[in-house]
Coordinates of C-alpha atoms in Angstrom, one line a residue:
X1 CA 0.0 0.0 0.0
X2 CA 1.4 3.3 -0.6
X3 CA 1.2 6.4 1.3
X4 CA 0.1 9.6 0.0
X5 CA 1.8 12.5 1.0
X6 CA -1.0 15.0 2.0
X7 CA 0.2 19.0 3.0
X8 CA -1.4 20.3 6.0
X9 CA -3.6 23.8 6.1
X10 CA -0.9 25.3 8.0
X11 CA 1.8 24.0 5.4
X12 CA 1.6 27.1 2.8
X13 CA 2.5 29.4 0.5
X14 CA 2.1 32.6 2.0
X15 CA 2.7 35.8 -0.7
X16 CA 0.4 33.2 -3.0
X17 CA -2.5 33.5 -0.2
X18 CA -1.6 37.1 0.3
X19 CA -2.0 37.6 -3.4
X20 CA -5.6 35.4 -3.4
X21 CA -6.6 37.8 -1.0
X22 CA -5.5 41.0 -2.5
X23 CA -7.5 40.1 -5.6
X24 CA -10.6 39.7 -3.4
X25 CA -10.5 42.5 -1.7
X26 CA -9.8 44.5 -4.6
X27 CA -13.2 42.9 -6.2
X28 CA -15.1 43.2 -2.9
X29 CA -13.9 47.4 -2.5
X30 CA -11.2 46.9 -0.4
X31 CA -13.7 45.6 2.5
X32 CA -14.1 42.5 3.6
X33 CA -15.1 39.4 6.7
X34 CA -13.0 36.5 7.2
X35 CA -16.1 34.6 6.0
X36 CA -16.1 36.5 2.7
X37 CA -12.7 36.2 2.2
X38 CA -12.8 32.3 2.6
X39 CA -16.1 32.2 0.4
X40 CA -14.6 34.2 -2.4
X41 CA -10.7 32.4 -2.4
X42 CA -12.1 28.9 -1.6
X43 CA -9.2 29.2 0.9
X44 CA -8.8 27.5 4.6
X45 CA -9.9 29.6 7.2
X46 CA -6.6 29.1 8.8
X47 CA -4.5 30.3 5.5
X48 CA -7.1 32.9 5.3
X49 CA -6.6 34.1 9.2
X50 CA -3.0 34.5 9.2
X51 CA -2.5 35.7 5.7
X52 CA -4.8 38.4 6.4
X53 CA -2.8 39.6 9.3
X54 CA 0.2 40.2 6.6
X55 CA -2.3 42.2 4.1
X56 CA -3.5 44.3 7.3
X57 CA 0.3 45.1 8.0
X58 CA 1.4 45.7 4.2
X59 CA -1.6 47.6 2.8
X60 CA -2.3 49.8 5.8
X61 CA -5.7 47.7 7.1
X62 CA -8.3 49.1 9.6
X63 CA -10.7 47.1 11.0
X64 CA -14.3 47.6 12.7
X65 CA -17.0 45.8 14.5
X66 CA -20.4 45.1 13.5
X67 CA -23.3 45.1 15.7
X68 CA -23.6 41.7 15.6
X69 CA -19.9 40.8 16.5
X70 CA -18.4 40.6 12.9
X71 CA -14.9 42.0 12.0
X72 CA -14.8 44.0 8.6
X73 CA -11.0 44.3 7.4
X74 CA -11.1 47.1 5.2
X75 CA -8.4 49.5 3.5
X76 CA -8.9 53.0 3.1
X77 CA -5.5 53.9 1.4
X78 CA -6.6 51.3 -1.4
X79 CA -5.0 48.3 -2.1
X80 CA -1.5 49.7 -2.3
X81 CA 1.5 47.8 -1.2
X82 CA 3.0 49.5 1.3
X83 CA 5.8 47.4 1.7
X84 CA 7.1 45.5 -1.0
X85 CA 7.1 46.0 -4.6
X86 CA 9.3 48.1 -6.3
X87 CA 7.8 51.7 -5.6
X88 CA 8.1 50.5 -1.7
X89 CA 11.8 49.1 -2.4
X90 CA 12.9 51.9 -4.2
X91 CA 12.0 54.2 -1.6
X92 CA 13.9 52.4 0.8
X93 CA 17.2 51.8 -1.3
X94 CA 17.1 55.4 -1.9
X95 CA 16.5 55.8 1.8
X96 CA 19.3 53.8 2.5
X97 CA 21.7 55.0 0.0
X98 CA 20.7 59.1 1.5
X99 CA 21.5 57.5 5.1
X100 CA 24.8 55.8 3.9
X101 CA 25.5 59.0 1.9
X102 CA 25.4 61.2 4.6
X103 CA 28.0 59.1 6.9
X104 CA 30.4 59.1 4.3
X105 CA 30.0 62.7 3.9
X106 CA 29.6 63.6 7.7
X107 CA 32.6 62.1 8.0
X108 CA 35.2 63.6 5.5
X109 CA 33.0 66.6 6.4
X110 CA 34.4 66.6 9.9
X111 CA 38.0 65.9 8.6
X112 CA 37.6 69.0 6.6
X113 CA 36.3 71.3 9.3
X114 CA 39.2 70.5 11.6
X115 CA 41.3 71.3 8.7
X116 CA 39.4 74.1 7.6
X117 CA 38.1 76.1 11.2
X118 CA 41.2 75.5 13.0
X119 CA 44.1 75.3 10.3
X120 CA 42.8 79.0 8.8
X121 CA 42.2 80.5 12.6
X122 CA 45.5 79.5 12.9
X123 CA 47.1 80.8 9.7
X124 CA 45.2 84.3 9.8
X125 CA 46.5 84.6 13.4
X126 CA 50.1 84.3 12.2
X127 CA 49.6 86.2 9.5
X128 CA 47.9 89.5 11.7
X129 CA 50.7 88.8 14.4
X130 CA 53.5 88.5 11.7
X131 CA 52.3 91.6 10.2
X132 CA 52.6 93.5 13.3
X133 CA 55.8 92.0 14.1
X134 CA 57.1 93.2 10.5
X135 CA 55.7 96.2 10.8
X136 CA 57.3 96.9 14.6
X137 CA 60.6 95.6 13.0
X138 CA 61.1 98.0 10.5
X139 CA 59.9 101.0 12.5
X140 CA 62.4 100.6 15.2
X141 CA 65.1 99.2 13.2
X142 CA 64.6 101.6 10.5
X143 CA 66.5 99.8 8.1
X144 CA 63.7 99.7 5.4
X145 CA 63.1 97.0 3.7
X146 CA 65.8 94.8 4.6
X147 CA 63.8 94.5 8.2
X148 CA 60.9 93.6 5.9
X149 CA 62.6 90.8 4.5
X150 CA 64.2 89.5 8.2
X151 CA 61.0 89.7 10.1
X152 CA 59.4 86.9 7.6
X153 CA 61.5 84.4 9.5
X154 CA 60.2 85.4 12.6
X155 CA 56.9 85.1 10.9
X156 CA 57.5 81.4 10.0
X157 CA 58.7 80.4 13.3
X158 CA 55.7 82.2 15.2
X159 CA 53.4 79.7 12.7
X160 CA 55.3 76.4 13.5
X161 CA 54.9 77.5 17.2
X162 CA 51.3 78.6 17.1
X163 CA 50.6 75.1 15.5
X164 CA 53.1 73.2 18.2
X165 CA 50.4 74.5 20.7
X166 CA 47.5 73.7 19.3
X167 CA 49.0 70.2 19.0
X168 CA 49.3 70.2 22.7
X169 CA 46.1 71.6 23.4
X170 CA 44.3 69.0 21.1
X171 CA 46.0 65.6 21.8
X172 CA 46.1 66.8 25.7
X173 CA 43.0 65.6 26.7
X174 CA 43.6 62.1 24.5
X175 CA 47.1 61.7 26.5
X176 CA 46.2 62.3 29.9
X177 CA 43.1 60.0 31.6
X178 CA 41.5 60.9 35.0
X179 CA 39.5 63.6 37.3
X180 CA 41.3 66.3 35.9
X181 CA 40.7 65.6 32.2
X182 CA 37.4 64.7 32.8
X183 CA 36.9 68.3 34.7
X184 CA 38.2 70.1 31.6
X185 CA 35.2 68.4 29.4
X186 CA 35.2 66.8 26.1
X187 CA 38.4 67.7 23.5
X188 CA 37.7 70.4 21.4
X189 CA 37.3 68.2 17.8
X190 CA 34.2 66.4 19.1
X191 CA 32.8 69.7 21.0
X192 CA 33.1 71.0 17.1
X193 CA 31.8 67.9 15.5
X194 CA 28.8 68.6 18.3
X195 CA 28.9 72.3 17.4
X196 CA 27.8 71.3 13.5
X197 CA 26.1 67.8 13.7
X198 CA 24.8 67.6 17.3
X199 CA 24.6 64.7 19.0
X200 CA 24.2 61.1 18.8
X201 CA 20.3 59.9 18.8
X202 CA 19.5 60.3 22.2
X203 CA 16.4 58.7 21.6
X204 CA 17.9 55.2 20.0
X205 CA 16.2 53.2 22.4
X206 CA 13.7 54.0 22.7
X207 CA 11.4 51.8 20.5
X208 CA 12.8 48.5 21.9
X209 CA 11.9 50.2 25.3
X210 CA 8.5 51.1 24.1
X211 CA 7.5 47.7 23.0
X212 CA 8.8 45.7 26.4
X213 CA 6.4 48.3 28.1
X214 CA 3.5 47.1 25.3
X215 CA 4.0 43.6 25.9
X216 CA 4.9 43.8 29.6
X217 CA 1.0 45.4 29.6
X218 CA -0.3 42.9 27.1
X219 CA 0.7 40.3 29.6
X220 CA 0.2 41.6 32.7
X221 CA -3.8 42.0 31.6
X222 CA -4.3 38.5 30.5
X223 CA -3.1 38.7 26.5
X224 CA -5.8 41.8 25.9
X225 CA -5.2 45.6 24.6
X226 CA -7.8 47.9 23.2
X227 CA -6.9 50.4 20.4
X228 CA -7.1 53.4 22.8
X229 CA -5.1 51.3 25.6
X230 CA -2.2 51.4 22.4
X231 CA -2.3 55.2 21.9
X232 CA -2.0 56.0 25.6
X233 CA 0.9 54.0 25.4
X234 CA 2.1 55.3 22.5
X235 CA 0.7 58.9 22.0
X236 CA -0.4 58.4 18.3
X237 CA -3.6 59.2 17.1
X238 CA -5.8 56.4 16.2
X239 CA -4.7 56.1 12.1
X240 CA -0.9 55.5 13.4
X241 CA -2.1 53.9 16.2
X242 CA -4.2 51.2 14.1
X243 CA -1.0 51.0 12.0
X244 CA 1.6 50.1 14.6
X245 CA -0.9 47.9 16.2
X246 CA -1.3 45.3 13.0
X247 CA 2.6 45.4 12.9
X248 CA 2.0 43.7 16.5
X249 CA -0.6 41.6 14.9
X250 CA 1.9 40.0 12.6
X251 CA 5.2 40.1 14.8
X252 CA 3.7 38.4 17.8
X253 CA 0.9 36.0 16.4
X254 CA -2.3 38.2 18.0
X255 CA -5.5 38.1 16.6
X256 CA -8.3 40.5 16.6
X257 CA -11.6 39.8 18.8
X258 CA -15.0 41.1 19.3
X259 CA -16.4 41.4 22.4
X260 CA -20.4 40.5 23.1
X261 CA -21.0 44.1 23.1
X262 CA -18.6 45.1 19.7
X263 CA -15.8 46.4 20.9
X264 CA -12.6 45.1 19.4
X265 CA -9.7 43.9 21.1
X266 CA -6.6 42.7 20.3
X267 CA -5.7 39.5 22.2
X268 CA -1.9 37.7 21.9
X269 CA -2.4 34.4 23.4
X270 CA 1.1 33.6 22.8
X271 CA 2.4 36.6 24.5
X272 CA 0.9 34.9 27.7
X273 CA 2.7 31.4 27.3
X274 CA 5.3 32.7 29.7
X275 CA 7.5 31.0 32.8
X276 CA 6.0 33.8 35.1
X277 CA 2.6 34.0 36.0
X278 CA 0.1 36.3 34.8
X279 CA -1.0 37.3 38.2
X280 CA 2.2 38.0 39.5
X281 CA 2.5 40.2 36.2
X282 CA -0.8 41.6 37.2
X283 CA 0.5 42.5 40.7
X284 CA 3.6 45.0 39.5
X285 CA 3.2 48.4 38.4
X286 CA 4.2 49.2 34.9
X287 CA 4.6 52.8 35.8
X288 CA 4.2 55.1 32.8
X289 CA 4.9 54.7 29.4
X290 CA 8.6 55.5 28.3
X291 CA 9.1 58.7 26.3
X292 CA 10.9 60.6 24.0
X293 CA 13.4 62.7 24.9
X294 CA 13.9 66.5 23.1
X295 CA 16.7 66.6 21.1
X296 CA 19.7 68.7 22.3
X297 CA 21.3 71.5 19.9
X298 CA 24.2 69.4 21.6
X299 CA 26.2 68.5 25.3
X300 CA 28.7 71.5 25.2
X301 CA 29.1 73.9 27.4
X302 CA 27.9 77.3 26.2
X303 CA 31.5 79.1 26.5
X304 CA 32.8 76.4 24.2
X305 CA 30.2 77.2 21.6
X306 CA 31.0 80.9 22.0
X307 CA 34.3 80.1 21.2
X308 CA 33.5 78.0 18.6
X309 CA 31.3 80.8 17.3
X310 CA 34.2 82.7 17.2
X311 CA 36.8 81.4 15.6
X312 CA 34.5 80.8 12.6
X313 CA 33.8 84.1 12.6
X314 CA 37.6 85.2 13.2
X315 CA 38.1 83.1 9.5
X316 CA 35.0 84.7 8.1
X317 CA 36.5 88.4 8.8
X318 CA 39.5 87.6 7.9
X319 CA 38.5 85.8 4.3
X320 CA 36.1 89.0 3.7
X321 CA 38.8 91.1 4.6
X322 CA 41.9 89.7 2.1
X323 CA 38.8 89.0 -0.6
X324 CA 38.1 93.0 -0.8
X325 CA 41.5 93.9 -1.1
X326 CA 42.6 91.0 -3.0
X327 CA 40.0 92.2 -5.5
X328 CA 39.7 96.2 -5.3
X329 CA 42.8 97.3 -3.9
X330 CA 45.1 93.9 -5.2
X331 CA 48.6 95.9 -5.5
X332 CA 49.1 97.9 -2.6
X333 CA 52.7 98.2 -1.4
X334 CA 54.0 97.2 2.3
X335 CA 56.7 100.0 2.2
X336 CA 56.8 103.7 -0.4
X337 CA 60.7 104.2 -0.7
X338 CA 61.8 104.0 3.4
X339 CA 58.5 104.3 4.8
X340 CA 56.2 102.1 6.4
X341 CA 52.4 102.6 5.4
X342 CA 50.6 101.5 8.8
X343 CA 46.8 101.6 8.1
X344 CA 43.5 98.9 8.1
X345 CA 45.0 97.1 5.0
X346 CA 48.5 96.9 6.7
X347 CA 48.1 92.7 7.4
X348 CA 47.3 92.5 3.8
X349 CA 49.9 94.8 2.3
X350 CA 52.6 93.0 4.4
X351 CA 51.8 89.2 2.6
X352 CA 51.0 90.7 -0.6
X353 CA 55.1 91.9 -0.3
X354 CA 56.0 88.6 1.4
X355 CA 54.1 86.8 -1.5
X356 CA 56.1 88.5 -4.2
X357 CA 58.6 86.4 -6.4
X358 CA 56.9 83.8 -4.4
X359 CA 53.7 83.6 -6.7
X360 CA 53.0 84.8 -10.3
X361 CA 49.7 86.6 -9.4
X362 CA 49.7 87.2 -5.6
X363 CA 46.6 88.4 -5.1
X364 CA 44.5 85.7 -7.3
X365 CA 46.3 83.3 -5.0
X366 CA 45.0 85.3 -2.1
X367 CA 41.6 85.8 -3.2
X368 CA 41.3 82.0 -3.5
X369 CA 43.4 81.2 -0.7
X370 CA 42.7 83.1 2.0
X371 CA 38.9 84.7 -0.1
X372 CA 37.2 82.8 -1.2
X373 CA 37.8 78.8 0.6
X374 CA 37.2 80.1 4.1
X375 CA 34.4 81.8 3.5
X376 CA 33.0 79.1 1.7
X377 CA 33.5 76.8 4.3
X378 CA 32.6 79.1 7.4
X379 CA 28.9 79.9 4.9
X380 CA 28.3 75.9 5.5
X381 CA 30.0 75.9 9.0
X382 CA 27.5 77.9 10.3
X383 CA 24.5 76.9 8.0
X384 CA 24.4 73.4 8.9
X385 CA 23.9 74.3 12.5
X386 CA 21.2 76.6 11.9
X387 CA 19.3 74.6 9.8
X388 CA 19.7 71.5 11.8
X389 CA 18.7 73.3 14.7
X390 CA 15.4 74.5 12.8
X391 CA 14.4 70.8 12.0
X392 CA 15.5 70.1 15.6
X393 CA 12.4 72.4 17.0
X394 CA 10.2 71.0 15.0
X395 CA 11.2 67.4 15.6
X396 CA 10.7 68.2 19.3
X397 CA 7.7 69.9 19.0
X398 CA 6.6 66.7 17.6
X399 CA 8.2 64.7 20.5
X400 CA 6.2 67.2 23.1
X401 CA 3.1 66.0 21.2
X402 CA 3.6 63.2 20.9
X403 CA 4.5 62.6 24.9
X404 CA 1.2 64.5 25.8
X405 CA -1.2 62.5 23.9
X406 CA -0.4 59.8 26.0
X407 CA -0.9 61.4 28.9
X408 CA -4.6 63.1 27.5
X409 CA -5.6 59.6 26.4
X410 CA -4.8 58.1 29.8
X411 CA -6.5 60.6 31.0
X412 CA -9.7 60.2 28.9
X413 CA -9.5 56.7 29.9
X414 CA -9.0 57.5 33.3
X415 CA -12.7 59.0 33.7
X416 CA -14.9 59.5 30.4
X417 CA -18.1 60.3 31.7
X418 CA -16.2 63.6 32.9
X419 CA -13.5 64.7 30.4
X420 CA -12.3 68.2 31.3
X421 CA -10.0 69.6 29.0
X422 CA -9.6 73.1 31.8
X423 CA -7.7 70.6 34.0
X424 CA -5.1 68.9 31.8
X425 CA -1.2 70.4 31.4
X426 CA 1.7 68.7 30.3
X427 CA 3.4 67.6 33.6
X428 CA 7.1 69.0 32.5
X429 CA 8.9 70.5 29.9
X430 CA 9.0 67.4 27.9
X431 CA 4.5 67.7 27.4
X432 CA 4.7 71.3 26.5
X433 CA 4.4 72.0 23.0
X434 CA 3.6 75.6 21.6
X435 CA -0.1 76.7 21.7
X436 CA -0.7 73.6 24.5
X437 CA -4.2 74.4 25.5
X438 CA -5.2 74.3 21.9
X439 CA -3.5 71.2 21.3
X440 CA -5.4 69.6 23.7
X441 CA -9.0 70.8 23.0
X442 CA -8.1 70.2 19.7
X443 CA -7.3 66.6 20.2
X444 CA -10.2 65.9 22.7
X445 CA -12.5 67.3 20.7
X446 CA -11.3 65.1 17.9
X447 CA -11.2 61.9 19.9
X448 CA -14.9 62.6 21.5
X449 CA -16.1 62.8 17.6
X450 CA -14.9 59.4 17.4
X451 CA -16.8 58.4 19.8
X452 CA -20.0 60.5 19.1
X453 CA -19.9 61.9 22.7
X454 CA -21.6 64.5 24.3
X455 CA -20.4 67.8 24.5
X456 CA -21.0 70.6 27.1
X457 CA -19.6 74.1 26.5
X458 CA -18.5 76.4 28.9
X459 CA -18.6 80.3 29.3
X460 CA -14.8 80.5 29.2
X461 CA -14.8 78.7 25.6
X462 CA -13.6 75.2 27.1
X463 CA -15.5 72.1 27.2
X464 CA -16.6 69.3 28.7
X465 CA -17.5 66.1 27.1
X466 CA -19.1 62.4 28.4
X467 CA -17.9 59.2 26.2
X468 CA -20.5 56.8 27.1
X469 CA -18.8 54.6 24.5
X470 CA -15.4 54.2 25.7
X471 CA -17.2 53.8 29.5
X472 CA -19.1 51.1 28.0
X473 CA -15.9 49.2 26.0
X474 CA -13.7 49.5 28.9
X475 CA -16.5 47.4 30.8
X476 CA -16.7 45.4 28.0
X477 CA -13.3 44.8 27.6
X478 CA -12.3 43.9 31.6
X479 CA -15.1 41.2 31.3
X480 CA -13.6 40.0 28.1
X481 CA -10.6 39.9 30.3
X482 CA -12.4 38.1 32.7
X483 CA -13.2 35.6 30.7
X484 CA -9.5 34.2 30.0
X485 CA -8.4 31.3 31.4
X486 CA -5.1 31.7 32.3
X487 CA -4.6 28.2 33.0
X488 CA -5.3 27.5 29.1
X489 CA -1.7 29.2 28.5
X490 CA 0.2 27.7 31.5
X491 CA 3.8 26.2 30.7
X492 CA 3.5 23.4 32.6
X493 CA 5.7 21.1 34.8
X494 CA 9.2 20.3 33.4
X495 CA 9.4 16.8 31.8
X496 CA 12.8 16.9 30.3
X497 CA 15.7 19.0 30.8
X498 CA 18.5 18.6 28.4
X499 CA 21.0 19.8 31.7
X500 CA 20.0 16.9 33.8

């Protein structure tokens, strides 16, 4: 007798089921039950269950409840992959090649300012200081120009020394370790690099914490969260919300449910098939949700930025200073016969003579040089701070938002029969975006439309409102709660351990 081979329900080709699927929404308008679904693919419910989860994810699904307990998957955005294909993988190579990009070039950008900020503060300092040594050397000598010409090897020496020092000064705080270098703050190339790029995400963790709080709550209320539950958490509205949540759908095997009385839930059996015990879990507090720090401009100190500031704009005068002359006034003379011309263009009238014999064209190679270079670079030196610090305020502005919807939505949830939008503030800094009171109204009163509540106004132009729908699915939901067995999910005794 021989045996057939037969493939299991479970045993399949999921983008082929996806794809089934696609096709029938996209036939039935982008809405659609699991029973509908099955009916119209011939599909098993089982292929048809978890592939769904995947379209939800990929084409930006929403779901809602009927009254009789029946989930409708449907798509708003249209049956658009979100995710793969080759607009969605396009978008992210070119994503990826920007992000890749802009290391490479942050970081012969950084080379180059160290070069640039430091190496022309530097050279225009020994040039003004050589000038003025010149110009003592031949008034008190009073030899004419033959003290010109010795004073330019003072002038050379003074530049190996000023850049012997600044060697010191840099590579100090790399040499020596302990209190004292720690006292004296970070070396002066990363305060720089800080100065123009700011600093590391200070927020890099914060989506891996976010999601042990999610799951820590999942479990710790027997598998079950509610779409408003996720946006307290979170602080996104309820079409970001719903997002995120079918990404949790997907990654951790959850599955929507509808209560007796409609309301939806999400419930993650799996999540509860844990060594510790649900009632334990039930017993700790999860405190609040983690949130989002505001970016920094960056760490330094403010007298390092001032003096950061400054040199850039020491090289900025000094670059508009030898581009005028070097370009309206390019041949002026350091000495007429015996005398020494001492006036505002003296610095520049001393290395347009020391450049002489030196160069063919003097003052191109100065206008270049010493013009045009550092004032190109000090232009970007200082506009990549200021525009990184306008995209800063707005990204915290953003973070303040988003850290006070989750404490408005907690606090919806907290009482809904009596939402009062007088009494809610940010607690801190972190809650307080720009035109706060606003915000909040604004987002109450959106939420409460939702959720067709009822609305009171007040003389002073604020309002009151009374959810009697989220009262009634938060009851709803803690007897659906109720209702889970935890023992259904236990681990169990050991029966074999592979240490013993």
């Amino acid at each position: 007798m021989v045996k057939t081979k037969t493939k299991k329900i479970y045993d399949f080709n999921m983008p082929k089921v996806k794809n089934q699927l696609v096709r029938v929404l996209k036939r039935r308008n982008n809405e659609s039950t699991i029973a509908d679904l099955v009916a119209s693919s011939g599909l098993p419910k089982f292929q048809v269950e978890q592939a769904v989860k995947v379209v939800l994810d990929e084409y930006r699904g929403h779901l809602r409840a009927t009254e009789s307990g029946e989930l409708i998957y449907y798509f708003p955005h249209g049956m658009t992959n979100q995710v793969e294909g080759f607009i969605p993988g396009l978008k992210r190579a070119f994503a990826g090649f920007l992000k890749s990009l802009g290391r490479v070039l942050a970081f012969l950008f950084k080379i180059w300012i160290m070069v640039m900020l430091v190496g022309y503060f530097l050279l225009f300092l020994a040039i003004f200081l050589a000038a003025v040594v010149a110009s003592i050397a031949v008034s008190a000598g009073g030899r004419g120009r033959s003290s010109s010409r010795s004073s330019k090897g003072g002038a050379f020496y003074l530049v190996i020394k000023l850049f012997e020092l600044f060697a010191r000064i840099w590579f100090y705080g790399q040499i020596i370790k302990g209190p004292s270098a720690r006292k004296r703050g970070r070396p002066l190339h990363k305060a720089v690099f800080a100065f123009v790029f700011g600093e590391p995400d200070v927020n890099k963790d914060f989506e891996t914490n976010e999601k042990k709080y999610i799951i820590s709550f999942i479990q710790s209320h027997k598998g079950a969260v509610t779409l408003e539950e996720f946006m307290s958490m979170t602080g996104k509205d309820s079409y970001e919300a719903n997002e995120l949540i079918n990404r949790y759908l997907l990654e951790y095997e959850g599955e929507p449910r509808v209560t007796d009385n409609g309301a939806i839930v999400y419930f993650f059996p799996e999540l509860l098939r844990t060594a510790e015990t649900v009632e334990a879990m039930r017993e700790v507090s999860l405190g609040t949700p983690p949130r989002k720090r505001p970016v920094p401009f960056n760490y330094n100190k403010q007298s390092k930025n001032r003096w950061i500031g400054f040199f850039n704009g020491f090289n900025i005068f000094f670059g508009a200073y030898f581009s005028y002359y070097a370009l309206f006034e390019p041949n002026l003379p350091f000495m007429v016969g015996n005398k020494l011309i001492v006036d505002f263009a003296l610095v520049y009238r001393f290395l347009n003579d020391f450049l002489q014999g030196l160069a063919d064209n003097p003052p191109a190679l100065v206008f270049i040089a010493l013009g045009i270079v550092p004032l190109s670079f000090s232009f970007f030196f200082y506009l990549i701070p200021i525009i990184r610090n306008a995209r800063r305020k707005g990204e915290n502005e953003a973070i303040k938002r988003e850290n006070l919807r989750k404490r408005i939505y907690r606090t919806i949830r907290a009482n809904p029969l009596a939402v009062d939008t007088a009494t809610m503030r940010g607690a801190d800094e972190e809650e307080r975006p720009k035109n706060m009171p606003r915000f909040i109204e604004d987002e109450v009163k959106r939420f409460a439309a939702s959720k067709q509540a009822d609305v009171e106004a007040r003389a002073d132009g604020t309002y009151t409102y009374s959810i009697t729908e989220l009262d009634r699915e938060i009851k709803d939901v803690e007897v659906f709660r109720n209702s889970v067995r935890l023992s259904d999910y236990a681990v169990g005794k050991k029966i074999f351990d592979s240490g013993e």
